[in-house]
Coordinates of C-alpha atoms in Angstrom, one line a residue:
M11 CA 264.5 206.1 282.9
N12 CA 262.8 202.9 281.6
R13 CA 263.1 202.5 277.6
L14 CA 261.0 200.0 275.5
L15 CA 261.7 199.5 272.1
S16 CA 258.9 198.8 269.5
L17 CA 259.6 196.4 266.4
D18 CA 256.7 197.0 263.0
G19 CA 256.1 193.9 261.2
G20 CA 256.6 193.5 257.6
G21 CA 257.7 189.8 256.1
I22 CA 261.6 190.9 254.1
R23 CA 261.7 194.4 254.5
G24 CA 262.7 193.2 258.4
V25 CA 266.4 194.6 256.7
F26 CA 265.1 197.6 256.7
T27 CA 265.0 197.6 260.4
I28 CA 267.9 195.5 261.3
E29 CA 270.1 198.4 259.2
V30 CA 268.2 201.1 261.6
L31 CA 268.9 199.6 264.3
K32 CA 272.7 199.1 263.4
R33 CA 273.0 202.8 263.3
V34 CA 271.4 202.9 266.9
E35 CA 273.8 199.8 268.3
A36 CA 276.7 201.7 267.2
M37 CA 276.3 205.0 268.5
L38 CA 275.3 203.3 272.1
R39 CA 278.7 201.7 271.5
E40 CA 279.9 204.9 270.8
R41 CA 278.7 207.1 273.9
Y42 CA 278.7 203.8 276.4
Q43 CA 282.6 203.8 275.1
N44 CA 281.5 199.3 275.0
D45 CA 281.9 198.1 271.6
T46 CA 280.6 194.9 273.1
L47 CA 276.8 196.5 274.0
V48 CA 274.6 195.5 272.5
L49 CA 270.3 196.5 272.7
A50 CA 269.5 194.7 275.3
D51 CA 271.9 196.6 277.8
Y52 CA 270.1 199.3 277.3
F53 CA 266.5 198.1 276.1
N54 CA 264.8 196.7 279.1
F55 CA 261.9 196.2 277.3
I56 CA 261.9 195.1 273.2
G57 CA 258.6 194.4 271.4
G58 CA 257.5 193.3 268.0
T59 CA 255.1 192.3 265.7
S60 CA 255.5 189.2 263.3
T61 CA 259.2 189.9 261.5
G62 CA 259.3 192.0 264.4
A63 CA 258.6 189.5 266.6
I64 CA 261.6 187.6 265.2
I65 CA 264.1 190.8 265.5
A66 CA 262.8 191.5 268.7
A67 CA 263.0 188.0 270.6
L68 CA 266.6 187.8 269.3
L69 CA 268.0 191.3 270.7
A70 CA 266.1 190.0 273.9
W71 CA 268.5 187.0 274.2
G72 CA 271.2 189.2 274.2
K73 CA 272.2 188.9 270.3
S74 CA 273.8 191.8 269.0
V75 CA 272.2 193.5 265.6
S76 CA 275.4 192.6 263.3
E77 CA 274.1 188.8 264.9
V78 CA 270.7 189.2 264.2
S79 CA 270.8 190.2 260.3
Q80 CA 273.1 187.7 260.0
L81 CA 269.9 185.0 261.3
Y82 CA 267.2 187.4 260.2
E83 CA 268.6 186.2 255.5
E84 CA 269.0 182.4 257.2
F85 CA 265.2 182.7 258.4
G86 CA 264.0 184.9 255.0
K87 CA 266.2 182.5 252.8
L88 CA 264.6 179.0 255.0
A89 CA 261.4 181.1 254.6
F90 CA 259.9 182.0 251.5
Q91 CA 260.7 178.9 249.3
P92 CA 257.8 178.0 247.2
R93 CA 255.5 174.8 248.1
R94 CA 254.5 172.5 245.3
V95 CA 252.1 173.8 243.3
W96 CA 249.3 171.5 244.7
R97 CA 251.0 172.0 248.6
A98 CA 250.3 175.8 247.9
F99 CA 246.4 175.6 247.7
R100 CA 246.5 176.7 251.3
S101 CA 249.5 178.8 252.0
K102 CA 252.4 179.9 249.6
Y103 CA 254.8 178.6 252.1
H104 CA 255.3 175.7 254.6
G105 CA 255.8 176.7 258.2
L106 CA 258.1 173.7 258.7
P107 CA 261.8 175.6 258.1
V108 CA 261.1 178.5 260.2
S109 CA 260.0 176.6 263.2
R110 CA 263.0 174.1 263.3
K111 CA 265.4 177.3 262.4
L112 CA 263.6 178.5 265.8
L113 CA 264.0 176.1 267.7
E114 CA 267.4 175.6 267.4
L115 CA 267.6 179.2 268.1
F116 CA 265.6 178.9 271.4
Q117 CA 267.0 176.2 273.5
E118 CA 269.1 175.8 277.3
S119 CA 272.4 175.2 277.4
D120 CA 270.6 171.8 278.7
G121 CA 269.6 171.6 274.8
T122 CA 266.2 171.8 276.0
P123 CA 263.3 173.9 274.0
S124 CA 263.5 177.3 275.9
I125 CA 260.2 178.6 277.4
L126 CA 258.8 182.4 277.3
G127 CA 260.1 182.6 281.1
S128 CA 263.4 181.1 280.2
E129 CA 266.3 183.5 282.3
R130 CA 268.2 183.7 279.2
L131 CA 265.9 186.8 277.7
R132 CA 267.8 189.3 279.3
T133 CA 264.5 192.0 278.9
F134 CA 261.0 191.8 279.1
L135 CA 259.8 190.5 275.5
L136 CA 256.1 191.3 273.7
I137 CA 255.0 189.2 271.0
L138 CA 251.9 190.1 269.6
L139 CA 249.9 186.7 268.2
R140 CA 246.5 186.5 266.8
N141 CA 244.5 183.7 268.8
A142 CA 242.0 182.8 264.9
S143 CA 239.6 180.1 268.3
T144 CA 238.6 183.4 270.1
G145 CA 239.0 185.8 268.0
S146 CA 241.3 188.0 270.2
T147 CA 244.5 189.9 270.1
W148 CA 246.8 188.1 272.3
P149 CA 249.8 190.7 273.3
V150 CA 252.4 188.3 275.2
T151 CA 255.0 189.0 277.6
N152 CA 257.2 187.3 280.0
N153 CA 256.1 189.4 282.7
P154 CA 256.3 187.3 285.7
H155 CA 253.8 189.3 287.2
A156 CA 250.8 189.6 284.2
K157 CA 247.4 187.4 284.8
F158 CA 247.9 184.1 283.5
N159 CA 251.7 184.2 283.7
R160 CA 251.7 183.6 287.7
R161 CA 252.3 180.9 289.3
A162 CA 251.4 181.0 292.9
D163 CA 248.1 179.7 292.7
G164 CA 249.7 176.4 291.0
S165 CA 247.5 177.0 287.8
H166 CA 248.8 176.6 284.4
S167 CA 251.4 179.3 283.2
N168 CA 251.7 181.3 280.1
L169 CA 255.5 181.8 281.0
D170 CA 255.4 177.9 279.9
L171 CA 255.1 178.2 276.7
P172 CA 257.6 177.5 274.2
L173 CA 259.4 180.6 272.9
W174 CA 260.0 179.5 269.5
Q175 CA 256.5 178.5 268.8
L176 CA 255.3 182.2 270.7
V177 CA 257.2 183.4 267.6
R178 CA 256.1 180.9 265.1
A179 CA 252.4 181.9 265.6
S180 CA 253.4 186.3 265.8
T181 CA 255.2 185.6 262.1
A182 CA 252.1 183.0 260.5
A183 CA 250.6 185.5 258.5
P184 CA 247.5 184.0 256.3
T185 CA 247.8 183.0 252.8
F186 CA 251.8 182.8 253.3
F187 CA 252.3 180.7 256.3
P188 CA 250.0 177.9 257.7
S189 CA 248.3 178.6 261.4
E190 CA 249.9 177.6 264.0
I191 CA 248.2 175.2 266.5
V192 CA 249.8 176.2 271.1
T193 CA 248.1 174.1 273.1
L194 CA 247.4 175.5 276.6
V195 CA 246.8 173.8 280.3
A196 CA 243.8 175.4 282.1
S197 CA 243.5 176.0 285.7
D198 CA 241.7 172.7 285.9
G199 CA 244.3 171.2 284.2
V200 CA 242.4 170.5 281.1
E201 CA 244.4 170.8 277.9
Q202 CA 242.6 173.0 275.1
K203 CA 244.1 173.4 271.5
F204 CA 244.2 177.1 270.1
E205 CA 244.7 178.8 266.7
F206 CA 247.1 181.3 266.3
V207 CA 248.0 183.4 263.2
D208 CA 250.3 186.5 262.2
G209 CA 249.8 189.8 265.3
G210 CA 250.1 191.7 261.9
V211 CA 246.1 190.8 262.1
S212 CA 245.2 193.2 264.4
P213 CA 245.3 196.7 265.2
H214 CA 249.0 196.5 266.1
L215 CA 251.4 196.0 263.2
N216 CA 252.9 199.1 264.4
P217 CA 253.1 197.1 268.4
S218 CA 253.9 200.6 270.3
V219 CA 250.7 202.1 272.1
I220 CA 250.1 198.3 273.1
M221 CA 253.5 198.3 274.4
Y222 CA 252.9 201.5 276.1
L223 CA 250.2 199.7 277.8
Q224 CA 251.2 197.3 279.2
A225 CA 254.0 198.7 280.7
T226 CA 252.0 201.5 282.4
L227 CA 248.0 200.3 282.7
P228 CA 247.6 198.5 286.3
K229 CA 245.8 196.2 285.0
Y230 CA 248.9 194.6 283.4
E231 CA 250.4 194.5 286.8
M232 CA 254.4 195.6 285.3
N233 CA 253.4 199.3 286.3
L234 CA 255.9 201.5 285.1
A235 CA 256.3 205.1 285.7
V236 CA 255.0 207.3 283.4
G237 CA 255.8 211.1 281.9
R238 CA 258.9 212.2 280.0
D239 CA 261.6 211.6 282.2
N240 CA 260.9 208.0 283.3
L241 CA 259.8 206.1 279.7
Y242 CA 261.4 206.5 276.2
I243 CA 259.7 204.3 273.4
L244 CA 261.2 203.9 270.2
S245 CA 259.6 202.7 267.6
V246 CA 260.9 201.6 264.2
G247 CA 259.0 200.9 261.3
T248 CA 259.7 198.6 258.2
G249 CA 259.3 201.2 255.8
S250 CA 255.8 201.9 254.1
S251 CA 253.8 203.5 251.4
I252 CA 250.1 204.6 250.9
P253 CA 247.9 202.5 248.5
V254 CA 247.0 204.7 245.8
Y255 CA 244.5 203.7 242.7
A256 CA 243.6 206.3 239.9
P257 CA 239.6 207.1 239.7
G258 CA 237.6 204.0 238.9
E259 CA 240.2 201.1 239.4
M260 CA 238.8 199.8 242.3
T261 CA 235.6 199.4 240.5
R262 CA 237.1 196.9 238.0
I263 CA 239.6 194.7 240.0
N264 CA 237.9 191.6 241.0
R265 CA 236.9 190.6 244.5
V266 CA 240.2 188.9 245.6
G267 CA 242.7 191.8 244.3
G268 CA 239.5 194.2 245.8
A269 CA 240.0 192.6 248.9
I270 CA 244.0 192.2 249.0
R271 CA 244.0 196.3 248.3
V272 CA 241.5 196.6 250.9
L273 CA 243.5 195.1 253.7
R274 CA 246.8 196.2 253.0
A275 CA 245.5 200.2 252.9
L276 CA 243.4 199.2 256.4
M277 CA 246.8 197.9 257.9
S278 CA 248.6 201.0 256.3
A279 CA 245.8 203.8 258.3
V280 CA 245.8 200.9 261.1
N281 CA 249.4 201.7 261.7
E282 CA 249.6 205.3 260.9
Q283 CA 246.6 205.7 263.6
Q284 CA 249.1 204.0 265.9
D285 CA 251.6 206.8 265.2
V286 CA 249.6 209.5 265.5
M287 CA 248.8 208.6 269.2
C288 CA 252.1 208.2 270.0
R289 CA 252.6 211.2 269.1
V290 CA 250.0 212.5 271.1
L291 CA 250.2 210.9 274.4
G292 CA 254.0 211.0 274.4
H293 CA 256.5 214.4 273.4
C294 CA 257.6 213.4 270.3
L295 CA 261.6 213.7 269.9
Y296 CA 261.1 212.7 265.7
G297 CA 259.3 211.2 263.1
P298 CA 258.1 212.0 259.8
P299 CA 255.0 214.3 258.7
I300 CA 252.5 212.2 259.0
N301 CA 250.5 214.3 256.6
R302 CA 250.4 218.1 255.4
E303 CA 247.8 218.4 258.1
L304 CA 249.3 217.4 260.6
G305 CA 252.7 217.7 259.9
D306 CA 255.2 216.0 262.5
L307 CA 253.4 217.0 265.7
I308 CA 257.1 217.6 267.3
P309 CA 256.8 220.3 270.2
E310 CA 258.7 223.5 268.9
V311 CA 262.2 223.3 270.5
G312 CA 261.8 224.4 274.9
V313 CA 258.7 223.5 274.7
A314 CA 258.0 220.7 276.9
S315 CA 254.9 219.2 276.8
A316 CA 253.7 218.8 281.1
D317 CA 251.1 215.9 280.8
A318 CA 252.7 213.6 277.9
R319 CA 253.5 209.7 279.0
F320 CA 256.7 209.9 278.2
L321 CA 258.8 210.4 275.1
Y322 CA 258.5 209.0 272.0
C323 CA 260.9 208.9 268.5
R324 CA 259.6 206.8 265.1
Y325 CA 262.3 205.8 262.5
N326 CA 260.4 204.7 259.8
Y327 CA 260.5 205.2 255.3
S328 CA 258.0 206.0 252.7
F329 CA 258.6 204.5 249.5
T330 CA 259.2 206.3 246.5
D331 CA 258.3 205.4 242.5
E332 CA 261.9 205.8 241.8
D333 CA 262.2 202.9 244.7
R334 CA 259.6 200.3 243.0
H335 CA 261.7 201.6 239.4
R336 CA 265.0 200.3 241.3
A337 CA 263.4 197.4 242.6
R338 CA 262.7 196.1 239.4
A339 CA 265.0 197.2 237.2
E340 CA 268.3 196.7 239.4
F341 CA 266.9 193.7 241.6
G342 CA 264.3 191.9 239.1
S343 CA 261.9 192.1 242.7
R344 CA 258.3 192.9 241.9
D345 CA 257.8 195.3 244.7
P346 CA 259.8 196.6 247.2
L347 CA 256.6 196.4 249.6
A348 CA 256.8 193.1 248.8
I349 CA 256.7 191.0 252.3
D350 CA 258.4 188.2 250.4
D351 CA 260.6 188.9 247.7
L352 CA 264.0 188.1 248.5
R353 CA 265.2 190.1 245.6
S354 CA 264.3 193.1 247.4
I355 CA 267.0 192.2 250.0
P356 CA 269.8 194.1 248.6
L357 CA 267.9 197.8 248.1
L358 CA 265.8 197.5 251.5
R359 CA 269.7 197.1 252.8
E360 CA 270.8 200.8 250.6
L361 CA 267.6 201.8 251.5
G362 CA 268.0 201.2 255.4
A363 CA 271.6 202.0 255.7
L364 CA 270.8 205.6 253.9
Y365 CA 267.8 206.4 256.3
A366 CA 269.6 205.8 259.6
S367 CA 272.7 207.5 258.7
D368 CA 270.5 211.1 257.6
H369 CA 267.6 210.4 260.6
V370 CA 269.3 208.7 263.2
K371 CA 271.0 211.1 265.9
A372 CA 272.3 211.0 269.3
E373 CA 270.1 213.1 271.6
H374 CA 267.0 211.2 269.9
L375 CA 268.8 208.4 272.4
P376 CA 268.2 209.3 276.6
N377 CA 271.3 209.5 278.1
A378 CA 270.8 207.1 280.7
P379 CA 272.5 204.5 283.2
L380 CA 272.6 201.3 281.2
L381 CA 270.8 198.5 282.8
Q382 CA 272.9 196.5 285.1
Q383 CA 270.7 193.7 286.2
R384 CA 269.8 190.9 283.4
L385 CA 266.6 191.9 283.9
M386 CA 264.6 194.8 286.0
K387 CA 262.9 193.3 288.2
F388 CA 259.3 194.8 289.5

């Protein structure tokens, strides 16, 4: 059985994701009686958007979740340092500290920057980008058979792109961080520059569906078998809340405030829709209720979905008014949903650990042999 791990975007709220992953890793270590097991030993395809791309790349690199946790908080402190007022007109934060840290982490043994095709990656990896120069979503993977990754004809391969730069590009949230300029070489040898922004500026803040498509559509050349016995997707969110406003509130706010509220609402709705699609296409083992009409779309015990394309599990948490009150009163935070408020970290860690303890179960993780190869070949 091929096993996919999909990680949402959400800024510093990735702390919540990591707490859930700690529980998953601990359960797998207990099951396989292996205290050094890492998630790259169990999942053979790991992907993420924005902050999820950072976590995904580190896990695919072979890091344990505890190592990722430590590195992630370092990233947060480096990333969310306010720029001087006159420099913050274009972006709230500077991207250079994150770039330097990523470059430091993703290196070969000889000190050279690692590329997307690095053999040090222990799993297949998906990084979700948005190409602002072409207006298209770029789900970049290290699958050597993908159309733009092939080297057989002597043309440029995306596998030669710097890994650190792709991860940095996926985290370039507009207004928060500067975009990332990436140079690609066309088949005729001509260099072309593209401007990339956060992969969350696409329908794939939750990348579960695009990972399924990458894994199974013939055009993507990964060709993993579908079916409940062949494919499993674990999707982990960063915590969410449905934006709600009192009647007339939207009519009184200014254009900037209105645009921000609309964007938040749109991202929340798209995230939910990706989750719904996975539950409909697959056989859902676990997930919080979608709404009062759909419920959780989990089949009754003993009822198998004959046409299910995969097994699916979704972990995510809806922040409450009490959480927001505690964030302000106890931690001095603006809101636990603010993607850049470092003061929320202790609360996010606490909420993530509690959620994981209550909801992450061994039966949600298929019992299948661990991966024997460094990287599965197709």
